[in-house]
Amino acid sequence: MINVNIEGCKTFVKEEEYKKFEGKALEAYDVLVSGNGAGNDFLGWKELPDETPESLITDCEAIRNDWKCKGVDLVVTIGIGGSYLGARCAIEALSHNFIQKKDAPRVVFAGNNLSEEYLAELIDLLKVSNVACVVISKSGTTTEPAVAFRIVKQYIEDTYGRREASERIIAITDAKKGALKTLSTQEGYRTFIVPDNVGGRFSVLTPVGLLPIVLAGFDVRAMLKGASDERKALAEKSGSNAAVKYAAMRNLLYSGYGKAVEIMVSYNPKFVYLAEWWKQLYGESEGKDGKGIYPASVTNTADLHSMGQFIQEGSRVMFETVINIAKSNRDIVIGSDEQNLDQLNFLAGQHIEHCNAMAQLGVKVAHIDGGVPQIEVGIERIDEYNLGSLFYFFEFACGVSAYTLGVNPFNQPGVEAYKKNMFALLKKPGYEKETEAILKRI
Ligand code: PA5
């Protein structure tokens, strides 16, 4: 169960103000739970932890076994934004930092940029691997994944033949429409569906996240169980509900105290992509109508040596949301050294995680003294169960928080603006007027 601690904000805010925002968050909670708010045709994610059929997981496992029989050792997962960040977050969090998991293919990601070098280097890797591909796009026409898929599909067809390619490519897309759906039907690809009522950034517990996570060798049943237990915990409406506390405090810090930047802080490098996933979730859900908290992130202790100065003494516009991990999955004790040149013998016999925890505590006090409020989000350890809880907590809290702010959490009208300009500059047929207009401005 996720634990939210807002004590590190209490010296910054007045109790009666917090109570006012708690009231607003409780009203927003009702809007989310009743399904009466803006964007309510995108609430399918709420039920996923308890309504994902076992057959979906066994279908994912069947693909894993099938590809294992073919000797596949590399799965290229193609997608962008909500169509890849959840899977990448889970796989990075659960994987060994240095060693590839035995009995599972390496899962790499493409289609999330337009770098020629990136794709050329991906082809270098394909040439020394036994390759399969999962292509994920609800629309099927998003430029970045579509470009990457052209390249990877061509490579797979040239290397294994078109018929075998149809067994090595899985598409996750819309149930009925779109370019990828049409292609899958033509080529006979196995497909999974992105539910109509789940937006990309809320899709980690659909096949969009579950299939790549299963292929990478991790336990999605435990992940769904963690999400389901968190759902139960959040079902109780009260001021101590974790989502209500998080939503109330961050909205108060923003609206009442000009804290317009929220920094997600973690002390484990496995959570770099948790922050990337969270940034999209909160940035795309709340940053609209001229409002919203800008989501940023640091990974400590590394970033204490880079961003630490700014957070301690720079513009006082930010607060921190720290991910507390109660237990390390591994143990290493610091040894004693005869010469003690680095003068660290006072740490001999201590666990490294104890040093990490003391760094975290020292930073907490220093940052609060420096004018940076801290919210803490606690989990037991990094594993599938706790990740499932975290995913569900942040999604649910995002809905509560966006409604507290007064915006529709489930649309993203602003992401289209750059596409029009890019297509005009690339001279896409039908964009002639836009091309003429933009060329006059650059
Ligand atoms: O959250 C979102 O809606 C976006 O990030 C989309 O997931 C992203 O743009 C990819 O879209 P698509 O799945 O249609 O390729």
Short mmCIF file of C-alpha atoms and ligand atoms in Angstrom, two decimals:
data_model
loop_
_atom_site.label_atom_id
_atom_site.label_comp_id
_atom_site.label_asym_id
_atom_site.label_seq_id
_atom_site.Cartn_x
_atom_site.Cartn_y
_atom_site.Cartn_z
CA MET A 1 0.00 0.00 0.00
CA ILE A 2 1.28 3.45 -0.89
CA ASN A 3 2.00 5.72 2.01
CA VAL A 4 1.90 9.50 1.48
CA ASN A 5 3.56 11.71 4.08
CA ILE A 6 2.98 15.46 3.87
CA GLU A 7 4.67 16.41 7.16
CA GLY A 8 7.56 17.95 5.17
CA CYS A 9 5.15 20.59 3.85
CA LYS A 10 3.45 21.51 7.09
CA THR A 11 5.82 24.35 8.05
CA PHE A 12 5.11 26.00 4.67
CA VAL A 13 1.31 26.01 4.70
CA LYS A 14 -1.41 27.06 7.10
CA GLU A 15 -3.55 24.24 8.48
CA GLU A 16 -6.83 25.99 7.56
CA GLU A 17 -5.62 26.42 3.98
CA TYR A 18 -4.75 22.76 3.78
CA LYS A 19 -8.23 21.86 5.05
CA LYS A 20 -9.73 24.00 2.27
CA PHE A 21 -7.73 22.14 -0.38
CA GLU A 22 -8.47 18.81 1.25
CA GLY A 23 -12.17 19.70 0.82
CA LYS A 24 -11.57 20.50 -2.87
CA ALA A 25 -9.67 17.25 -3.38
CA LEU A 26 -12.49 15.30 -1.71
CA GLU A 27 -14.97 16.90 -4.13
CA ALA A 28 -12.65 16.01 -7.03
CA TYR A 29 -12.42 12.46 -5.67
CA ASP A 30 -16.23 12.19 -5.94
CA VAL A 31 -16.11 13.45 -9.52
CA LEU A 32 -13.53 10.82 -10.47
CA VAL A 33 -15.27 7.97 -8.66
CA SER A 34 -18.76 8.83 -9.95
CA GLY A 35 -17.44 9.24 -13.50
CA ASN A 36 -19.30 12.54 -13.95
CA GLY A 37 -16.32 14.71 -14.83
CA ALA A 38 -14.77 15.96 -18.05
CA GLY A 39 -13.19 13.24 -20.18
CA ASN A 40 -15.26 10.52 -18.51
CA ASP A 41 -15.19 8.34 -21.62
CA PHE A 42 -11.55 7.61 -20.71
CA LEU A 43 -12.03 6.01 -17.31
CA GLY A 44 -11.45 2.39 -18.34
CA TRP A 45 -8.09 2.30 -16.51
CA LYS A 46 -9.85 2.42 -13.12
CA GLU A 47 -11.10 -1.18 -13.42
CA LEU A 48 -8.05 -2.74 -15.11
CA PRO A 49 -6.47 -4.23 -11.95
CA ASP A 50 -9.56 -6.33 -11.28
CA GLU A 51 -10.99 -6.83 -14.75
CA THR A 52 -7.94 -7.93 -16.73
CA PRO A 53 -8.79 -11.49 -17.81
CA GLU A 54 -6.34 -14.28 -17.01
CA SER A 55 -6.56 -15.22 -20.71
CA LEU A 56 -4.81 -11.95 -21.62
CA ILE A 57 -1.82 -12.91 -19.48
CA THR A 58 -1.71 -16.47 -20.82
CA ASP A 59 -1.87 -15.06 -24.38
CA CYS A 60 1.19 -12.90 -23.57
CA GLU A 61 2.96 -15.94 -22.09
CA ALA A 62 2.14 -18.02 -25.18
CA ILE A 63 3.96 -15.45 -27.32
CA ARG A 64 6.91 -15.49 -24.94
CA ASN A 65 7.09 -19.31 -25.23
CA ASP A 66 6.62 -19.27 -28.98
CA TRP A 67 9.46 -16.77 -29.46
CA LYS A 68 11.62 -18.73 -27.02
CA CYS A 69 11.21 -21.80 -29.27
CA LYS A 70 12.41 -19.68 -32.20
CA GLY A 71 15.46 -18.61 -30.19
CA VAL A 72 14.45 -14.93 -30.14
CA ASP A 73 16.92 -13.01 -27.98
CA LEU A 74 15.92 -9.43 -28.87
CA VAL A 75 12.46 -7.86 -28.80
CA VAL A 76 12.20 -4.38 -30.28
CA THR A 77 9.28 -2.57 -28.67
CA ILE A 78 8.15 0.30 -30.86
CA GLY A 79 5.97 3.08 -29.44
CA ILE A 80 6.05 6.62 -28.08
CA GLY A 81 4.61 8.47 -25.09
CA GLY A 82 1.93 6.45 -23.39
CA SER A 83 2.59 3.63 -25.82
CA TYR A 84 6.00 2.87 -24.32
CA LEU A 85 6.84 4.71 -21.10
CA GLY A 86 4.95 2.37 -18.75
CA ALA A 87 6.62 -0.77 -20.11
CA ARG A 88 10.03 0.88 -20.12
CA CYS A 89 9.55 2.12 -16.57
CA ALA A 90 8.64 -1.37 -15.31
CA ILE A 91 11.38 -3.18 -17.22
CA GLU A 92 14.10 -0.72 -16.15
CA ALA A 93 12.93 -0.84 -12.53
CA LEU A 94 12.82 -4.65 -12.39
CA SER A 95 15.93 -5.49 -14.41
CA HIS A 96 19.42 -6.07 -13.10
CA ASN A 97 21.47 -2.92 -13.65
CA PHE A 98 24.16 -4.77 -15.58
CA ILE A 99 23.24 -8.38 -16.42
CA GLN A 100 20.61 -9.54 -18.91
CA LYS A 101 17.99 -11.82 -17.32
CA LYS A 102 18.51 -15.49 -18.19
CA ASP A 103 15.70 -17.18 -20.16
CA ALA A 104 14.29 -13.87 -21.35
CA PRO A 105 15.06 -11.86 -24.47
CA ARG A 106 16.52 -8.40 -24.18
CA VAL A 107 13.75 -5.82 -24.67
CA VAL A 108 14.85 -2.56 -26.33
CA PHE A 109 12.77 0.46 -27.29
CA ALA A 110 12.45 2.33 -30.57
CA GLY A 111 9.99 4.69 -32.22
CA ASN A 112 10.32 7.28 -29.46
CA ASN A 113 12.57 9.69 -31.40
CA LEU A 114 13.49 10.67 -34.95
CA SER A 115 17.24 10.22 -34.60
CA GLU A 116 18.79 8.60 -37.67
CA GLU A 117 21.80 7.55 -35.61
CA TYR A 118 19.57 5.77 -33.09
CA LEU A 119 17.88 3.69 -35.79
CA ALA A 120 21.14 2.96 -37.61
CA GLU A 121 22.62 1.68 -34.36
CA LEU A 122 19.47 -0.35 -33.73
CA ILE A 123 20.04 -2.05 -37.10
CA ASP A 124 23.61 -2.85 -35.99
CA LEU A 125 22.06 -4.67 -33.03
CA LEU A 126 19.42 -6.43 -35.15
CA LYS A 127 22.19 -7.88 -37.33
CA VAL A 128 23.74 -9.72 -34.39
CA SER A 129 20.43 -10.82 -32.81
CA ASN A 130 17.49 -13.17 -33.30
CA VAL A 131 14.75 -10.56 -33.59
CA ALA A 132 11.06 -10.12 -32.91
CA CYS A 133 9.04 -6.92 -32.63
CA VAL A 134 6.09 -5.51 -30.71
CA VAL A 135 4.68 -2.41 -32.38
CA ILE A 136 2.35 -0.31 -30.26
CA SER A 137 0.27 2.55 -31.61
CA LYS A 138 -3.37 3.22 -30.92
CA SER A 139 -3.69 5.45 -33.99
CA GLY A 140 -1.16 3.59 -36.13
CA THR A 141 -0.06 6.82 -37.77
CA THR A 142 2.13 8.48 -35.13
CA THR A 143 5.22 9.55 -37.08
CA GLU A 144 8.02 8.36 -34.78
CA PRO A 145 6.82 4.75 -34.25
CA ALA A 146 5.61 4.48 -37.87
CA VAL A 147 9.09 5.45 -39.18
CA ALA A 148 10.85 3.01 -36.84
CA PHE A 149 8.38 0.24 -37.69
CA ARG A 150 9.01 0.66 -41.43
CA ILE A 151 12.71 0.06 -40.82
CA VAL A 152 12.35 -2.86 -38.37
CA LYS A 153 9.57 -4.55 -40.38
CA GLN A 154 11.69 -4.36 -43.54
CA TYR A 155 14.66 -5.85 -41.71
CA ILE A 156 12.58 -8.72 -40.27
CA GLU A 157 10.96 -9.47 -43.65
CA ASP A 158 14.31 -9.38 -45.47
CA THR A 159 16.00 -11.58 -42.88
CA TYR A 160 13.33 -14.17 -42.07
CA GLY A 161 10.90 -13.92 -45.01
CA ARG A 162 7.46 -12.34 -45.03
CA ARG A 163 5.64 -15.40 -43.72
CA GLU A 164 7.96 -15.83 -40.74
CA ALA A 165 7.83 -12.06 -40.19
CA SER A 166 4.11 -12.37 -39.54
CA GLU A 167 4.96 -14.62 -36.58
CA ARG A 168 7.66 -12.33 -35.28
CA ILE A 169 5.62 -9.12 -35.28
CA ILE A 170 2.85 -8.42 -32.78
CA ALA A 171 0.73 -5.28 -33.07
CA ILE A 172 -1.02 -3.57 -30.16
CA THR A 173 -3.53 -1.14 -31.58
CA ASP A 174 -7.14 -0.05 -31.88
CA ALA A 175 -9.77 -2.82 -32.00
CA LYS A 176 -11.34 -1.74 -35.26
CA LYS A 177 -9.64 1.11 -37.06
CA GLY A 178 -6.29 2.59 -38.01
CA ALA A 179 -3.32 1.86 -40.25
CA LEU A 180 -1.76 -0.71 -37.93
CA LYS A 181 -5.03 -2.61 -37.60
CA THR A 182 -5.37 -2.73 -41.40
CA LEU A 183 -1.77 -3.90 -41.86
CA SER A 184 -2.14 -6.56 -39.15
CA THR A 185 -5.20 -7.98 -40.86
CA GLN A 186 -3.41 -8.00 -44.23
CA GLU A 187 -0.22 -9.62 -42.93
CA GLY A 188 -1.80 -11.91 -40.33
CA TYR A 189 -0.04 -10.40 -37.31
CA ARG A 190 -1.28 -11.45 -33.91
CA THR A 191 -2.80 -8.38 -32.24
CA PHE A 192 -3.75 -7.05 -28.85
CA ILE A 193 -6.21 -4.24 -28.28
CA VAL A 194 -5.71 -0.84 -26.69
CA PRO A 195 -9.13 -0.34 -25.08
CA ASP A 196 -11.09 2.64 -26.45
CA ASN A 197 -11.70 3.99 -22.98
CA VAL A 198 -8.03 4.05 -21.86
CA GLY A 199 -5.74 6.91 -22.94
CA GLY A 200 -2.08 6.23 -23.72
CA ARG A 201 -0.62 7.57 -20.48
CA PHE A 202 -3.06 5.45 -18.43
CA SER A 203 -2.40 2.28 -20.43
CA VAL A 204 0.43 0.55 -18.56
CA LEU A 205 -1.90 -2.14 -17.18
CA THR A 206 -3.35 -2.91 -20.64
CA PRO A 207 -1.45 -5.06 -23.20
CA VAL A 208 0.52 -1.88 -24.04
CA GLY A 209 2.49 -2.39 -20.84
CA LEU A 210 1.71 -5.99 -19.93
CA LEU A 211 2.99 -7.72 -23.10
CA PRO A 212 6.50 -6.17 -23.12
CA ILE A 213 6.77 -6.74 -19.36
CA VAL A 214 5.82 -10.43 -19.74
CA LEU A 215 8.26 -10.81 -22.64
CA ALA A 216 11.02 -9.33 -20.49
CA GLY A 217 10.35 -12.11 -17.96
CA PHE A 218 8.49 -10.30 -15.19
CA ASP A 219 5.40 -11.21 -13.21
CA VAL A 220 2.42 -9.13 -14.28
CA ARG A 221 0.03 -11.07 -12.04
CA ALA A 222 1.89 -9.65 -9.04
CA MET A 223 1.79 -6.21 -10.67
CA LEU A 224 -1.98 -6.39 -11.17
CA LYS A 225 -2.38 -7.64 -7.59
CA GLY A 226 -0.42 -4.62 -6.32
CA ALA A 227 -2.64 -2.34 -8.39
CA SER A 228 -5.79 -4.09 -7.18
CA ASP A 229 -4.79 -3.78 -3.52
CA GLU A 230 -4.00 -0.11 -4.05
CA ARG A 231 -7.38 0.36 -5.70
CA LYS A 232 -9.03 -1.09 -2.59
CA ALA A 233 -6.98 1.19 -0.34
CA LEU A 234 -7.98 4.24 -2.37
CA ALA A 235 -11.67 3.24 -2.32
CA GLU A 236 -12.08 4.70 1.15
CA LYS A 237 -12.95 8.38 0.84
CA SER A 238 -11.38 10.40 3.64
CA GLY A 239 -8.79 13.04 4.37
CA SER A 240 -6.24 10.30 4.99
CA ASN A 241 -6.75 8.74 1.55
CA ALA A 242 -3.25 8.79 -0.06
CA ALA A 243 -4.49 10.23 -3.37
CA VAL A 244 -6.53 12.94 -1.63
CA LYS A 245 -3.51 13.95 0.50
CA TYR A 246 -1.19 14.10 -2.52
CA ALA A 247 -3.71 16.01 -4.66
CA ALA A 248 -4.63 18.44 -1.89
CA MET A 249 -1.09 19.31 -0.90
CA ARG A 250 0.36 19.70 -4.40
CA ASN A 251 -2.57 21.90 -5.46
CA LEU A 252 -2.22 24.04 -2.33
CA LEU A 253 1.54 24.45 -2.87
CA TYR A 254 0.85 25.45 -6.49
CA SER A 255 -2.18 27.70 -6.08
CA GLY A 256 -1.37 29.18 -2.69
CA TYR A 257 2.41 29.44 -2.73
CA GLY A 258 3.49 29.67 -6.38
CA LYS A 259 5.24 26.30 -6.29
CA ALA A 260 4.87 25.67 -10.01
CA VAL A 261 7.53 22.97 -10.35
CA GLU A 262 7.29 19.51 -8.79
CA ILE A 263 10.48 17.48 -8.74
CA MET A 264 10.14 13.71 -8.44
CA VAL A 265 13.15 12.56 -6.44
CA SER A 266 14.37 9.02 -6.15
CA TYR A 267 17.47 7.53 -4.58
CA ASN A 268 17.65 4.48 -6.86
CA PRO A 269 18.74 4.76 -10.51
CA LYS A 270 16.23 2.05 -11.42
CA PHE A 271 13.54 4.72 -11.06
CA VAL A 272 14.76 7.09 -13.79
CA TYR A 273 11.95 5.85 -16.05
CA LEU A 274 9.38 5.90 -13.27
CA ALA A 275 9.95 9.64 -13.31
CA GLU A 276 9.69 9.76 -17.12
CA TRP A 277 6.36 7.87 -16.98
CA TRP A 278 5.10 10.12 -14.16
CA LYS A 279 6.15 13.29 -16.02
CA GLN A 280 4.03 12.35 -19.01
CA LEU A 281 1.11 11.32 -16.80
CA TYR A 282 1.02 14.59 -14.86
CA GLY A 283 2.36 16.91 -17.58
CA GLU A 284 -0.14 15.82 -20.22
CA SER A 285 -3.03 15.51 -17.78
CA GLU A 286 -2.65 18.84 -15.99
CA GLY A 287 -0.68 21.20 -18.22
CA LYS A 288 -3.50 22.93 -20.08
CA ASP A 289 -5.75 26.00 -20.00
CA GLY A 290 -2.71 28.06 -18.89
CA LYS A 291 -2.48 26.00 -15.68
CA GLY A 292 -0.53 23.11 -14.17
CA ILE A 293 2.54 22.13 -12.20
CA TYR A 294 5.63 21.47 -14.34
CA PRO A 295 6.83 17.91 -13.56
CA ALA A 296 10.60 17.53 -13.33
CA SER A 297 12.86 14.87 -11.82
CA VAL A 298 16.21 14.13 -10.25
CA THR A 299 17.92 10.90 -9.29
CA ASN A 300 19.98 11.19 -6.14
CA THR A 301 22.57 11.05 -4.95
CA ALA A 302 23.96 11.63 -8.49
CA ASP A 303 21.96 14.82 -9.05
CA LEU A 304 22.91 16.29 -5.69
CA HIS A 305 26.22 16.88 -7.46
CA SER A 306 24.56 18.67 -10.36
CA MET A 307 21.06 20.01 -9.58
CA GLY A 308 21.54 20.05 -5.80
CA GLN A 309 22.83 23.62 -5.80
CA PHE A 310 19.77 24.94 -7.65
CA ILE A 311 17.29 23.04 -5.52
CA GLN A 312 18.99 24.27 -2.33
CA GLU A 313 19.41 27.94 -3.27
CA GLY A 314 17.95 28.77 -6.68
CA SER A 315 14.51 30.23 -7.52
CA ARG A 316 12.06 29.11 -4.84
CA VAL A 317 9.48 27.77 -7.28
CA MET A 318 9.62 24.08 -6.54
CA PHE A 319 8.56 21.36 -4.16
CA GLU A 320 9.74 17.77 -4.11
CA THR A 321 7.93 14.46 -4.21
CA VAL A 322 10.37 11.88 -2.89
CA ILE A 323 9.93 8.17 -3.56
CA ASN A 324 10.90 6.38 -0.36
CA ILE A 325 11.89 2.75 -0.74
CA ALA A 326 11.85 1.04 2.66
CA LYS A 327 14.02 -2.00 1.82
CA SER A 328 16.85 -2.67 -0.58
CA ASN A 329 16.61 -5.92 -2.55
CA ARG A 330 20.34 -6.52 -2.10
CA ASP A 331 22.87 -6.25 0.75
CA ILE A 332 26.40 -4.90 0.72
CA VAL A 333 28.28 -3.85 3.81
CA ILE A 334 31.17 -1.36 3.59
CA GLY A 335 34.51 -2.88 4.54
CA SER A 336 37.33 -1.52 6.67
CA ASP A 337 40.59 -0.38 5.05
CA GLU A 338 43.94 -0.52 6.79
CA GLN A 339 45.22 2.77 5.36
CA ASN A 340 41.91 4.61 5.58
CA LEU A 341 43.13 7.19 3.06
CA ASP A 342 39.57 8.12 2.16
CA GLN A 343 38.77 8.42 5.90
CA LEU A 344 35.68 6.27 5.56
CA ASN A 345 36.52 3.66 8.18
CA PHE A 346 33.84 5.16 10.39
CA LEU A 347 31.40 3.57 7.92
CA ALA A 348 32.93 0.09 8.16
CA GLY A 349 30.23 -2.49 8.86
CA GLN A 350 27.41 -0.23 7.64
CA HIS A 351 25.07 -1.13 4.83
CA ILE A 352 25.38 1.14 1.78
CA GLU A 353 21.62 1.61 1.87
CA HIS A 354 22.00 3.08 5.37
CA CYS A 355 24.31 5.73 3.87
CA ASN A 356 21.73 6.31 1.13
CA ALA A 357 19.00 6.73 3.76
CA MET A 358 21.11 9.17 5.78
CA ALA A 359 21.87 11.16 2.61
CA GLN A 360 18.12 11.26 1.96
CA LEU A 361 17.36 12.43 5.48
CA GLY A 362 20.11 15.06 5.36
CA VAL A 363 18.78 16.36 2.04
CA LYS A 364 15.24 16.47 3.42
CA VAL A 365 16.23 18.71 6.31
CA ALA A 366 18.49 20.89 4.14
CA HIS A 367 15.86 21.36 1.43
CA ILE A 368 13.08 22.13 3.90
CA ASP A 369 15.42 24.68 5.55
CA GLY A 370 16.12 26.03 2.07
CA GLY A 371 12.43 26.59 1.29
CA VAL A 372 11.58 23.40 -0.62
CA PRO A 373 8.56 21.53 0.77
CA GLN A 374 8.67 17.73 0.58
CA ILE A 375 5.94 15.20 -0.04
CA GLU A 376 7.02 11.59 0.51
CA VAL A 377 5.53 8.62 -1.34
CA GLY A 378 6.57 5.39 0.32
CA ILE A 379 6.79 1.84 -0.99
CA GLU A 380 8.16 -1.32 0.62
CA ARG A 381 10.70 -2.31 -2.07
CA ILE A 382 11.15 -2.37 -5.84
CA ASP A 383 9.24 -5.36 -7.19
CA GLU A 384 6.29 -6.08 -9.46
CA TYR A 385 3.72 -5.82 -6.66
CA ASN A 386 4.90 -2.42 -5.45
CA LEU A 387 5.25 -1.08 -9.00
CA GLY A 388 1.64 -2.08 -9.68
CA SER A 389 0.59 -0.18 -6.55
CA LEU A 390 2.62 2.87 -7.60
CA PHE A 391 1.16 2.88 -11.11
CA TYR A 392 -2.39 2.75 -9.80
CA PHE A 393 -1.74 5.29 -7.07
CA PHE A 394 -0.24 7.88 -9.41
CA GLU A 395 -2.97 7.37 -12.05
CA PHE A 396 -5.79 7.70 -9.53
CA ALA A 397 -4.16 10.64 -7.76
CA CYS A 398 -3.65 12.30 -11.15
CA GLY A 399 -7.38 12.16 -11.84
CA VAL A 400 -8.15 13.60 -8.38
CA SER A 401 -5.48 16.28 -8.72
CA ALA A 402 -6.47 17.42 -12.23
CA TYR A 403 -10.12 17.72 -11.21
CA THR A 404 -9.01 19.66 -8.11
CA LEU A 405 -7.12 22.00 -10.46
CA GLY A 406 -10.19 22.27 -12.68
CA VAL A 407 -8.88 20.69 -15.90
CA ASN A 408 -9.86 17.63 -17.94
CA PRO A 409 -7.23 15.00 -17.02
CA PHE A 410 -7.89 12.84 -20.05
CA ASN A 411 -7.34 15.02 -23.13
CA GLN A 412 -4.17 16.45 -24.69
CA PRO A 413 -5.19 19.08 -27.26
CA GLY A 414 -1.77 20.76 -27.15
CA VAL A 415 0.23 17.86 -28.58
CA GLU A 416 -1.11 18.50 -32.11
CA ALA A 417 0.44 21.97 -32.60
CA TYR A 418 3.98 20.83 -33.43
CA LYS A 419 2.74 18.05 -35.72
CA LYS A 420 1.04 20.53 -38.07
CA ASN A 421 4.29 22.51 -38.41
CA MET A 422 6.43 19.39 -38.80
CA PHE A 423 4.18 17.99 -41.54
CA ALA A 424 4.14 21.40 -43.27
CA LEU A 425 7.95 21.55 -43.21
CA LEU A 426 8.19 17.94 -44.45
CA LYS A 427 5.79 18.93 -47.26
CA LYS A 428 3.15 16.31 -46.48
CA PRO A 429 0.47 16.33 -49.20
CA GLY A 430 -2.52 18.38 -48.05
CA TYR A 431 -0.37 20.76 -45.99
CA GLU A 432 0.53 23.17 -48.86
CA LYS A 433 -1.02 26.26 -47.21
CA GLU A 434 0.67 25.54 -43.89
CA THR A 435 4.00 25.00 -45.68
CA GLU A 436 3.73 28.40 -47.36
CA ALA A 437 2.80 30.08 -44.07
CA ILE A 438 5.55 28.51 -41.99
CA LEU A 439 8.29 29.11 -44.58
CA LYS A 440 7.57 32.85 -44.30
CA ARG A 441 8.27 32.68 -40.55
CA ILE A 442 11.59 30.86 -40.46
O1 PA5 B 1 -0.80 9.57 -23.85
C1 PA5 B 1 -1.00 9.71 -25.04
O2 PA5 B 1 -2.14 9.74 -25.49
C2 PA5 B 1 0.15 9.85 -26.01
O3 PA5 B 1 1.36 9.81 -25.36
C3 PA5 B 1 0.12 8.72 -27.00
O4 PA5 B 1 0.18 7.50 -26.30
C4 PA5 B 1 1.28 8.82 -27.96
O5 PA5 B 1 1.21 10.03 -28.66
C5 PA5 B 1 1.28 7.67 -28.93
O6 PA5 B 1 0.10 7.63 -29.68
P1 PA5 B 1 -0.26 6.34 -30.52
O7 PA5 B 1 -0.41 5.22 -29.57
O8 PA5 B 1 -1.54 6.66 -31.23
O9 PA5 B 1 0.88 6.12 -31.50
#
